[in-house]
C-alpha cells in the first residue's frame, strides 16, 4: 500500500511540475518524475507477498512463490526508452534555448498566434 | 474465359501503360489509351450479361465480382462512352501537357466505373467508388488554373461527404448482417430495425444522390463539368454521374422495396427529382457559358431519371433506364460539340461565338440532333423516354409532378435553342472567319452517337431489350415492347417508324419551304452593319444577338433565382467559420494548457463514468 | 510494524521529499540531483519488490545516465530558473 | 490561477487513483499470463531468468520494436543537434587521482557490463542493463579525460551489426520454424552458461546495440557547443 501511495504521489508531483512550471527543463524533470512513478506503480502491482524474484537460480524455487514477471519485463524496456525520450526532449530544449536564448515557455512564442 | 477481373485489370494496367507510353513515345498515350479502351469495350460486350463471376477471399472479407443484367446495361454505357471519349480526346488534347496523366486517370475512372457496376459486395463497391472520385477529381483539376482548382475542391468536398455517408451505411449494414455481400444484406435487410433501415436508406440515397447531382447536392456539378476537358466531360456527364443512378436503383429496388416505408422513399425521391429537373432547367436558361448550360441541363435530365426510378412502376423504370442510356448519348454529343467549338474558337462563352454553321456543319448537325433529342421531339431517342415518363406519371396519378416536369421540359426549349443559336446561327464575327471543321477523330464519335440516337429513336426495341433484362434484375418487373413499337398506358401502340417518317417528311418539307421562300430575303451582313441614331458602334462592342438572349424569362423567374442553393451553402459555411473563429481560442499555443486539457478530459471521464477500471466508486 | 515496513516508509518519504525538492528548487543542477536521488531510492524499492532486473536498469540509467544528460543540458543552457 | 486549477484537477485524479488502488490489494497473488510464463519458461526456453525469457523470447518482437525506438531516438537526437557539434570542449581535465582511478575502473565497468549481458538468461540483468553499464563506463572516461573520443564509425558499425544479428536470428527462426524469433538451437540444461537457445545471442546483440546507442547519445550531447 505504501508503494502505491509513493508511486501516485510521484506521478502527481511530476504532473504538477508539467502543468505549472514555466521552465522547460523543469518540465522535462517533471516528466521524468512521472516516468519513475509509473514504473514504481507497475512493479508494485506485480508484487506478491513473501515471493522471490522470477529467476530459477536454485532448484528449491518454485513457480507459485514468485512475483509476476510481466510488469518487470515491461518496465525494464520502459526505463531505457524513457532515457532515450528524455535525451530527445533535452536535445530539443537545447535547440530552443539556442534560438530564443531563454527557457521560459511564456517567452517562446513561436507556437502562438 | 472472360471474367470481370480481366476487364478491370485491362483498364487499370492499361492506365499505367498509357502513362508509361507517354514517357517514351510522343502521342503514345492517346493511341495506347484508345486501343485499351477499345479492347476493354470489346471484353465488356463479350462478357455474358449474367456471369463472369469471380470471388476473392481476403481474410474475413469476401469480394465478389459478377456481371448481372443490371450492371451489363451500365457497363455497356461506360465502355462505349469511354471509348468514344478517348477517341475524341486524341485530337482534342493533342499538344497539351501531361497527356500521360490525363489518359491514366481517364482509364482509371473508366475501370473504377466498371468496378462499381460489377461489384457484388459493398467493400469493392466503396473502393471503386473512391477510385472513381479520385481519378475524376484529378481530371477536373487537369488544366491547373485556379478556377479549376476551386471547382475540383468543391467537387471533392461534396464527393467526400457522399462517400462517407455511403461508408457509414456500409458499416451499419455490416454490423447488422455480419457480411459485406450485397445479396446477403438485401436478404437480411427487411429483418433489421426501423431505425437502421431509415438510416441506411437515407445515407445511401444521399451518398449516391451527390454523384447524380440531386438538387440540394448538385452544387459541385456545373463548375466541375465546365473545368474538366471536354473529352472527359462527355464521360463525366454521360456515364460517371449515372453511377449515382446505378446506386439509387439498388437503394430503391433492392433495399427500400423490402421496407414498410417504401412509398415514402419513392415519393421523396420523386419530388426531389422533379424539383431538380425544374430548378436546374431554370438555372440552365440564365447561363452564358455553353458548358455550364449543358451542365445544368445534365442535372435537370438526371432529375427526370430520378423521377422515373422513384415512380417504381415498370413504365417509370423503363423510362428512367432508357433516358439513362439516351442521356449518356446525347449529352456526350452536346459536350463534344461544345468542346469542338472550344477547340476551334478558344471559348465556350455563348455571347462571343456565333454563326459557325457554315464553318462547322457536321458539328452543327451533331448539336442539332442533340438538342432535338434533349427536348424530347420525336423521332429521336429522347422522345421515347419522355413519352414513357409522362405515361408513368399519369398512371400513378402524380398530376402535380407532371406540371413541374412539364414546366421543366418547356423551359428546356429556351436554353436549347439559345445553345444552338448562339454557337451556330446568327451573324458571324470577323474573328471567326478562319474557323475550320474539327478533325475526323473528333467527328467520328459525334457522328456515331448521332446515328445511335437516330436508330434508338426509330427502333427503340434495340435498346429496350437490355433494359428489360435489367428491370428483371431490379425486381420482377415485366414490360412489353416490340422492336419498333412503344405501348402507351392505354394500350395504344405507337409505331416509331411511322412517326419518324412523318416528322422527317415535315422537317424536310419545312426546310425546303423556308429555304425557297427566304432565298432572296436573307442578306449576310456583319454585326456592326447597323443603323443607329448617329452613333457608330466601336469594334469591341458586343452586338451579337445572343447576348441576354433569354432576358424576359430571366426576369420572370427572378424570385426563384434569388435563393440559390449555392448561397445557402455559403451562408452555412460563413456561420461555421465565425463559430470556429471563436473555438480557435482553445488553442492557445501553450503546451502546458494542452496538457491541462488532457488532465481535464481524464477528470471529466472519471466524474461522468462513475467508475474506472471496472471498479465502481 | 516490521523493520522492513519502516524502511519502506522512510524510503517513500525520502522519495517524495526528493521529488518536491526537485520541483521547487530554483537551481536546476540541484533539481537534477534530486531526480538522481529519486532514482536511487527507486532502485532500492525495486530491489525490495523482488525485481532485481529492473533495479539494475534503474541504477545504471536513472542514477547515472539520466542525471548526466540533465547536467549536460543545464550546462548548455541556463543554470537558474527565472 | 493556473496553479489552483492544476492542484484541483490533480487532487481529483489522485483521489480516484487512490480509490482504485484501495480495491487492488497489495502483494496478493494474481492469476494471469504471468502465471503461465512462470510455470513454462524453463521448460520452453531453457532460460533461468523469466524476465529475460519474456523480454527476448515471448515478447521478442516487441523488444525489436523497442530497440528500434531507441535507435530512432538516438538518431533523432543527432539530427536535432546536427550542426552544433564542435570539437572545442571547455571541460577542464580532471585531477590525476580521478584520471588514474577512472583509467583503472573503466575496463572493469565494461567487463561488468559484458558480464551482465552475457549472463542475462541466468542472473538479473541482460542486454539493456549491460549496455547501460557500458555507457556509464564510457561516461566516466568522458568526464575525466578531455580528449577522450569514441569513433562514430565504430559505434555505427557495432549498432548496425547488432541490429542485423537480432533481425537475422529472428528471420532464421522464421525460415526454420514457423514464427519470427523461433528458437532453433538446443535448449541445453537450465542454469548453464550455454543454454536457452537463441536468448543469449539476442541479448548480447541487444547489449551491444544499447551500449553503442547510449554512448552515441552521450557523445552527441557532450560534443554540442553552447
PDB file of C-alpha atoms in Angstrom, chain B residues 152-350:
ATOM      1  CA  UNK B 152     -12.067  20.479 -58.055  1.00  0.00           C
ATOM      2  CA  UNK B 153     -12.073  21.194 -54.355  1.00  0.00           C
ATOM      3  CA  UNK B 154     -15.814  21.777 -54.414  1.00  0.00           C
ATOM      4  CA  UNK B 155     -16.334  18.548 -56.292  1.00  0.00           C
ATOM      5  CA  UNK B 156     -14.091  16.670 -53.955  1.00  0.00           C
ATOM      6  CA  UNK B 157     -15.649  18.062 -50.800  1.00  0.00           C
ATOM      7  CA  UNK B 158     -19.145  17.053 -51.857  1.00  0.00           C
ATOM      8  CA  UNK B 159     -17.969  13.684 -53.118  1.00  0.00           C
ATOM      9  CA  UNK B 160     -16.152  13.046 -49.870  1.00  0.00           C
ATOM     10  CA  UNK B 161     -19.279  13.783 -47.852  1.00  0.00           C
ATOM     11  CA  UNK B 162     -21.230  11.449 -50.093  1.00  0.00           C
ATOM     12  CA  UNK B 163     -18.589   8.764 -49.814  1.00  0.00           C
ATOM     13  CA  UNK B 164     -18.536   8.965 -46.032  1.00  0.00           C
ATOM     14  CA  UNK B 165     -22.295   8.644 -45.944  1.00  0.00           C
ATOM     15  CA  UNK B 166     -22.034   5.530 -48.092  1.00  0.00           C
ATOM     16  CA  UNK B 167     -19.267   4.210 -45.880  1.00  0.00           C
ATOM     17  CA  UNK B 168     -21.322   4.744 -42.739  1.00  0.00           C
ATOM     18  CA  UNK B 169     -24.243   2.953 -44.335  1.00  0.00           C
ATOM     19  CA  UNK B 170     -21.963   0.054 -45.249  1.00  0.00           C
ATOM     20  CA  UNK B 171     -20.618  -0.130 -41.721  1.00  0.00           C
ATOM     21  CA  UNK B 172     -24.131  -0.077 -40.257  1.00  0.00           C
ATOM     22  CA  UNK B 173     -25.176  -2.831 -42.616  1.00  0.00           C
ATOM     23  CA  UNK B 174     -22.137  -4.908 -41.738  1.00  0.00           C
ATOM     24  CA  UNK B 175     -22.784  -4.505 -38.037  1.00  0.00           C
ATOM     25  CA  UNK B 176     -26.267  -5.917 -38.547  1.00  0.00           C
ATOM     26  CA  UNK B 177     -25.728  -8.611 -41.122  1.00  0.00           C
ATOM     27  CA  UNK B 178     -22.085  -9.513 -40.472  1.00  0.00           C
ATOM     28  CA  UNK B 179     -21.493  -9.723 -44.187  1.00  0.00           C
ATOM     29  CA  UNK B 180     -20.376  -7.398 -46.941  1.00  0.00           C
ATOM     30  CA  UNK B 181     -22.130  -9.295 -49.688  1.00  0.00           C
ATOM     31  CA  UNK B 182     -24.845  -7.355 -51.440  1.00  0.00           C
ATOM     32  CA  UNK B 183     -27.167 -10.325 -51.774  1.00  0.00           C
ATOM     33  CA  UNK B 184     -26.735 -11.248 -48.095  1.00  0.00           C
ATOM     34  CA  UNK B 185     -27.523  -7.714 -46.988  1.00  0.00           C
ATOM     35  CA  UNK B 186     -30.542  -7.437 -49.232  1.00  0.00           C
ATOM     36  CA  UNK B 187     -31.842 -10.670 -47.805  1.00  0.00           C
ATOM     37  CA  UNK B 188     -31.368  -9.580 -44.197  1.00  0.00           C
ATOM     38  CA  UNK B 189     -32.495  -6.012 -44.716  1.00  0.00           C
ATOM     39  CA  UNK B 190     -36.188  -6.471 -44.096  1.00  0.00           C
ATOM     40  CA  UNK B 191     -35.378  -8.064 -40.740  1.00  0.00           C
ATOM     41  CA  UNK B 192     -33.491  -5.048 -39.437  1.00  0.00           C
ATOM     42  CA  UNK B 193     -34.963  -2.483 -37.094  1.00  0.00           C
ATOM     43  CA  UNK B 194     -36.846   0.512 -38.447  1.00  0.00           C
ATOM     44  CA  UNK B 195     -34.170   2.990 -37.342  1.00  0.00           C
ATOM     45  CA  UNK B 196     -31.451   1.049 -39.094  1.00  0.00           C
ATOM     46  CA  UNK B 197     -33.489   0.861 -42.249  1.00  0.00           C
ATOM     47  CA  UNK B 198     -34.177   4.583 -42.295  1.00  0.00           C
ATOM     48  CA  UNK B 199     -30.559   5.385 -41.568  1.00  0.00           C
ATOM     49  CA  UNK B 200     -29.132   3.070 -44.193  1.00  0.00           C
ATOM     50  CA  UNK B 201     -31.541   4.157 -46.897  1.00  0.00           C
ATOM     51  CA  UNK B 202     -31.171   7.863 -46.286  1.00  0.00           C
ATOM     52  CA  UNK B 203     -27.380   7.632 -46.075  1.00  0.00           C
ATOM     53  CA  UNK B 204     -27.119   5.597 -49.232  1.00  0.00           C
ATOM     54  CA  UNK B 205     -29.611   7.745 -51.118  1.00  0.00           C
ATOM     55  CA  UNK B 206     -27.794  10.926 -50.124  1.00  0.00           C
ATOM     56  CA  UNK B 207     -24.417   9.422 -50.926  1.00  0.00           C
ATOM     57  CA  UNK B 208     -25.463   8.285 -54.378  1.00  0.00           C
ATOM     58  CA  UNK B 209     -27.509  11.451 -54.810  1.00  0.00           C
ATOM     59  CA  UNK B 210     -24.355  13.545 -54.589  1.00  0.00           C
ATOM     60  CA  UNK B 211     -22.891  11.789 -57.600  1.00  0.00           C
ATOM     61  CA  UNK B 212     -26.093  12.041 -59.570  1.00  0.00           C
ATOM     62  CA  UNK B 213     -26.296  15.750 -58.680  1.00  0.00           C
ATOM     63  CA  UNK B 214     -29.643  15.614 -56.906  1.00  0.00           C
ATOM     64  CA  UNK B 215     -30.949  19.054 -56.145  1.00  0.00           C
ATOM     65  CA  UNK B 216     -29.604  20.274 -52.830  1.00  0.00           C
ATOM     66  CA  UNK B 217     -26.359  18.448 -53.548  1.00  0.00           C
ATOM     67  CA  UNK B 218     -25.778  19.471 -57.135  1.00  0.00           C
ATOM     68  CA  UNK B 219     -23.621  22.488 -56.352  1.00  0.00           C
ATOM     69  CA  UNK B 220     -20.382  20.885 -57.427  1.00  0.00           C
ATOM     70  CA  UNK B 221     -21.585  19.825 -60.849  1.00  0.00           C
ATOM     71  CA  UNK B 222     -21.675  22.948 -63.069  1.00  0.00           C
ATOM     72  CA  UNK B 223     -18.154  24.070 -62.313  1.00  0.00           C
ATOM     73  CA  UNK B 224     -16.659  20.596 -62.332  1.00  0.00           C
ATOM     74  CA  UNK B 225     -18.239  19.909 -65.725  1.00  0.00           C
ATOM     75  CA  UNK B 226     -17.081  23.237 -67.060  1.00  0.00           C
ATOM     76  CA  UNK B 227     -13.487  22.857 -65.932  1.00  0.00           C
ATOM     77  CA  UNK B 228     -12.841  19.276 -66.963  1.00  0.00           C
ATOM     78  CA  UNK B 229     -11.513  18.716 -70.503  1.00  0.00           C
ATOM     79  CA  UNK B 230     -14.422  18.209 -72.927  1.00  0.00           C
ATOM     80  CA  UNK B 231     -13.413  14.696 -73.891  1.00  0.00           C
ATOM     81  CA  UNK B 232     -13.821  13.696 -70.287  1.00  0.00           C
ATOM     82  CA  UNK B 233     -16.868  15.883 -69.656  1.00  0.00           C
ATOM     83  CA  UNK B 234     -18.777  13.733 -72.110  1.00  0.00           C
ATOM     84  CA  UNK B 235     -17.988  10.696 -69.968  1.00  0.00           C
ATOM     85  CA  UNK B 236     -18.357  12.648 -66.748  1.00  0.00           C
ATOM     86  CA  UNK B 237     -21.899  13.707 -67.504  1.00  0.00           C
ATOM     87  CA  UNK B 238     -22.817  10.747 -69.681  1.00  0.00           C
ATOM     88  CA  UNK B 239     -21.532   7.858 -67.628  1.00  0.00           C
ATOM     89  CA  UNK B 240     -19.922   8.907 -64.363  1.00  0.00           C
ATOM     90  CA  UNK B 241     -22.967  10.679 -62.987  1.00  0.00           C
ATOM     91  CA  UNK B 242     -25.006   7.617 -63.945  1.00  0.00           C
ATOM     92  CA  UNK B 243     -23.158   5.719 -61.254  1.00  0.00           C
ATOM     93  CA  UNK B 244     -25.307   7.662 -58.816  1.00  0.00           C
ATOM     94  CA  UNK B 245     -28.373   6.453 -60.716  1.00  0.00           C
ATOM     95  CA  UNK B 246     -26.993   2.925 -60.595  1.00  0.00           C
ATOM     96  CA  UNK B 247     -26.668   3.214 -56.835  1.00  0.00           C
ATOM     97  CA  UNK B 248     -30.084   4.809 -56.415  1.00  0.00           C
ATOM     98  CA  UNK B 249     -31.601   1.961 -58.413  1.00  0.00           C
ATOM     99  CA  UNK B 250     -30.049  -0.501 -55.982  1.00  0.00           C
ATOM    100  CA  UNK B 251     -31.171   1.511 -52.970  1.00  0.00           C
ATOM    101  CA  UNK B 252     -34.748   1.908 -54.121  1.00  0.00           C
ATOM    102  CA  UNK B 253     -35.409  -1.537 -55.507  1.00  0.00           C
ATOM    103  CA  UNK B 254     -33.056  -3.742 -53.531  1.00  0.00           C
ATOM    104  CA  UNK B 255     -33.206  -2.168 -50.090  1.00  0.00           C
ATOM    105  CA  UNK B 256     -36.144   0.194 -49.810  1.00  0.00           C
ATOM    106  CA  UNK B 257     -38.519  -2.165 -51.602  1.00  0.00           C
ATOM    107  CA  UNK B 258     -38.381  -4.530 -48.624  1.00  0.00           C
ATOM    108  CA  UNK B 259     -39.414  -1.929 -46.090  1.00  0.00           C
ATOM    109  CA  UNK B 260     -42.717  -0.623 -44.878  1.00  0.00           C
ATOM    110  CA  UNK B 261     -41.963   2.961 -45.814  1.00  0.00           C
ATOM    111  CA  UNK B 262     -41.169   2.184 -49.418  1.00  0.00           C
ATOM    112  CA  UNK B 263     -43.843   4.551 -50.672  1.00  0.00           C
ATOM    113  CA  UNK B 264     -42.392   7.486 -48.710  1.00  0.00           C
ATOM    114  CA  UNK B 265     -38.928   6.838 -50.071  1.00  0.00           C
ATOM    115  CA  UNK B 266     -40.319   6.849 -53.571  1.00  0.00           C
ATOM    116  CA  UNK B 267     -42.387   9.971 -53.103  1.00  0.00           C
ATOM    117  CA  UNK B 268     -39.482  11.890 -51.563  1.00  0.00           C
ATOM    118  CA  UNK B 269     -37.129  10.889 -54.321  1.00  0.00           C
ATOM    119  CA  UNK B 270     -39.699  11.652 -56.992  1.00  0.00           C
ATOM    120  CA  UNK B 271     -40.237  15.153 -55.663  1.00  0.00           C
ATOM    121  CA  UNK B 272     -36.539  15.763 -55.260  1.00  0.00           C
ATOM    122  CA  UNK B 273     -36.066  14.609 -58.822  1.00  0.00           C
ATOM    123  CA  UNK B 274     -38.890  16.809 -60.082  1.00  0.00           C
ATOM    124  CA  UNK B 275     -37.570  19.877 -58.309  1.00  0.00           C
ATOM    125  CA  UNK B 276     -34.101  19.102 -59.568  1.00  0.00           C
ATOM    126  CA  UNK B 277     -35.402  18.929 -63.108  1.00  0.00           C
ATOM    127  CA  UNK B 278     -37.282  22.216 -62.866  1.00  0.00           C
ATOM    128  CA  UNK B 279     -34.774  24.337 -60.986  1.00  0.00           C
ATOM    129  CA  UNK B 280     -31.771  23.057 -62.889  1.00  0.00           C
ATOM    130  CA  UNK B 281     -33.545  23.918 -66.124  1.00  0.00           C
ATOM    131  CA  UNK B 282     -34.180  27.436 -64.874  1.00  0.00           C
ATOM    132  CA  UNK B 283     -30.546  27.821 -63.954  1.00  0.00           C
ATOM    133  CA  UNK B 284     -29.539  26.484 -67.334  1.00  0.00           C
ATOM    134  CA  UNK B 285     -31.557  29.184 -69.057  1.00  0.00           C
ATOM    135  CA  UNK B 286     -29.601  32.019 -67.475  1.00  0.00           C
ATOM    136  CA  UNK B 287     -26.131  30.624 -68.114  1.00  0.00           C
ATOM    137  CA  UNK B 288     -23.978  32.355 -70.666  1.00  0.00           C
ATOM    138  CA  UNK B 289     -21.378  29.613 -70.960  1.00  0.00           C
ATOM    139  CA  UNK B 290     -22.095  26.649 -73.201  1.00  0.00           C
ATOM    140  CA  UNK B 291     -20.561  24.033 -70.936  1.00  0.00           C
ATOM    141  CA  UNK B 292     -22.196  25.387 -67.817  1.00  0.00           C
ATOM    142  CA  UNK B 293     -25.516  25.464 -69.633  1.00  0.00           C
ATOM    143  CA  UNK B 294     -25.070  21.855 -70.612  1.00  0.00           C
ATOM    144  CA  UNK B 295     -24.035  21.027 -67.074  1.00  0.00           C
ATOM    145  CA  UNK B 296     -27.282  22.384 -65.652  1.00  0.00           C
ATOM    146  CA  UNK B 297     -29.170  20.669 -68.419  1.00  0.00           C
ATOM    147  CA  UNK B 298     -27.439  17.466 -67.384  1.00  0.00           C
ATOM    148  CA  UNK B 299     -28.528  17.962 -63.789  1.00  0.00           C
ATOM    149  CA  UNK B 300     -32.074  18.501 -64.995  1.00  0.00           C
ATOM    150  CA  UNK B 301     -32.072  15.335 -67.091  1.00  0.00           C
ATOM    151  CA  UNK B 302     -30.749  13.353 -64.148  1.00  0.00           C
ATOM    152  CA  UNK B 303     -33.714  14.746 -62.256  1.00  0.00           C
ATOM    153  CA  UNK B 304     -36.041  13.165 -64.837  1.00  0.00           C
ATOM    154  CA  UNK B 305     -34.224   9.887 -64.405  1.00  0.00           C
ATOM    155  CA  UNK B 306     -34.630  10.025 -60.646  1.00  0.00           C
ATOM    156  CA  UNK B 307     -38.340  10.754 -61.050  1.00  0.00           C
ATOM    157  CA  UNK B 308     -38.704   7.747 -63.327  1.00  0.00           C
ATOM    158  CA  UNK B 309     -36.846   5.456 -60.941  1.00  0.00           C
ATOM    159  CA  UNK B 310     -38.757   6.729 -57.957  1.00  0.00           C
ATOM    160  CA  UNK B 311     -42.149   6.065 -59.544  1.00  0.00           C
ATOM    161  CA  UNK B 312     -41.361   2.395 -59.251  1.00  0.00           C
ATOM    162  CA  UNK B 313     -43.782   1.253 -61.921  1.00  0.00           C
ATOM    163  CA  UNK B 314     -42.441  -0.813 -64.804  1.00  0.00           C
ATOM    164  CA  UNK B 315     -43.024   2.010 -67.219  1.00  0.00           C
ATOM    165  CA  UNK B 316     -41.308   4.533 -64.954  1.00  0.00           C
ATOM    166  CA  UNK B 317     -38.214   2.393 -64.520  1.00  0.00           C
ATOM    167  CA  UNK B 318     -38.142   1.696 -68.212  1.00  0.00           C
ATOM    168  CA  UNK B 319     -38.327   5.404 -68.920  1.00  0.00           C
ATOM    169  CA  UNK B 320     -35.562   6.098 -66.417  1.00  0.00           C
ATOM    170  CA  UNK B 321     -33.219   3.472 -67.753  1.00  0.00           C
ATOM    171  CA  UNK B 322     -33.971   4.430 -71.342  1.00  0.00           C
ATOM    172  CA  UNK B 323     -33.255   8.042 -70.525  1.00  0.00           C
ATOM    173  CA  UNK B 324     -30.069   6.960 -68.761  1.00  0.00           C
ATOM    174  CA  UNK B 325     -28.769   5.447 -71.970  1.00  0.00           C
ATOM    175  CA  UNK B 326     -30.131   8.213 -74.186  1.00  0.00           C
ATOM    176  CA  UNK B 327     -28.865  10.969 -71.943  1.00  0.00           C
ATOM    177  CA  UNK B 328     -25.451   9.350 -71.975  1.00  0.00           C
ATOM    178  CA  UNK B 329     -25.506   9.534 -75.753  1.00  0.00           C
ATOM    179  CA  UNK B 330     -26.980  12.962 -76.395  1.00  0.00           C
ATOM    180  CA  UNK B 331     -25.284  14.786 -73.574  1.00  0.00           C
ATOM    181  CA  UNK B 332     -21.981  13.370 -74.766  1.00  0.00           C
ATOM    182  CA  UNK B 333     -22.843  14.665 -78.238  1.00  0.00           C
ATOM    183  CA  UNK B 334     -23.591  18.126 -76.920  1.00  0.00           C
ATOM    184  CA  UNK B 335     -20.495  18.309 -74.743  1.00  0.00           C
ATOM    185  CA  UNK B 336     -18.410  17.065 -77.634  1.00  0.00           C
ATOM    186  CA  UNK B 337     -19.786  19.693 -79.979  1.00  0.00           C
ATOM    187  CA  UNK B 338     -19.254  22.375 -77.348  1.00  0.00           C
ATOM    188  CA  UNK B 339     -15.715  21.048 -77.000  1.00  0.00           C
ATOM    189  CA  UNK B 340     -15.275  21.187 -80.760  1.00  0.00           C
ATOM    190  CA  UNK B 341     -16.333  24.831 -80.768  1.00  0.00           C
ATOM    191  CA  UNK B 342     -13.958  25.473 -77.894  1.00  0.00           C
ATOM    192  CA  UNK B 343     -11.107  23.815 -79.746  1.00  0.00           C
ATOM    193  CA  UNK B 344     -11.558  25.997 -82.810  1.00  0.00           C
ATOM    194  CA  UNK B 345     -12.523  29.301 -81.198  1.00  0.00           C
ATOM    195  CA  UNK B 346     -10.918  29.072 -77.774  1.00  0.00           C
ATOM    196  CA  UNK B 347     -14.058  29.893 -75.824  1.00  0.00           C
ATOM    197  CA  UNK B 348     -17.360  28.397 -74.840  1.00  0.00           C
ATOM    198  CA  UNK B 349     -18.995  31.695 -73.995  1.00  0.00           C
ATOM    199  CA  UNK B 350     -22.374  31.929 -75.708  1.00  0.00           C
TER     200      UNK B 350
END
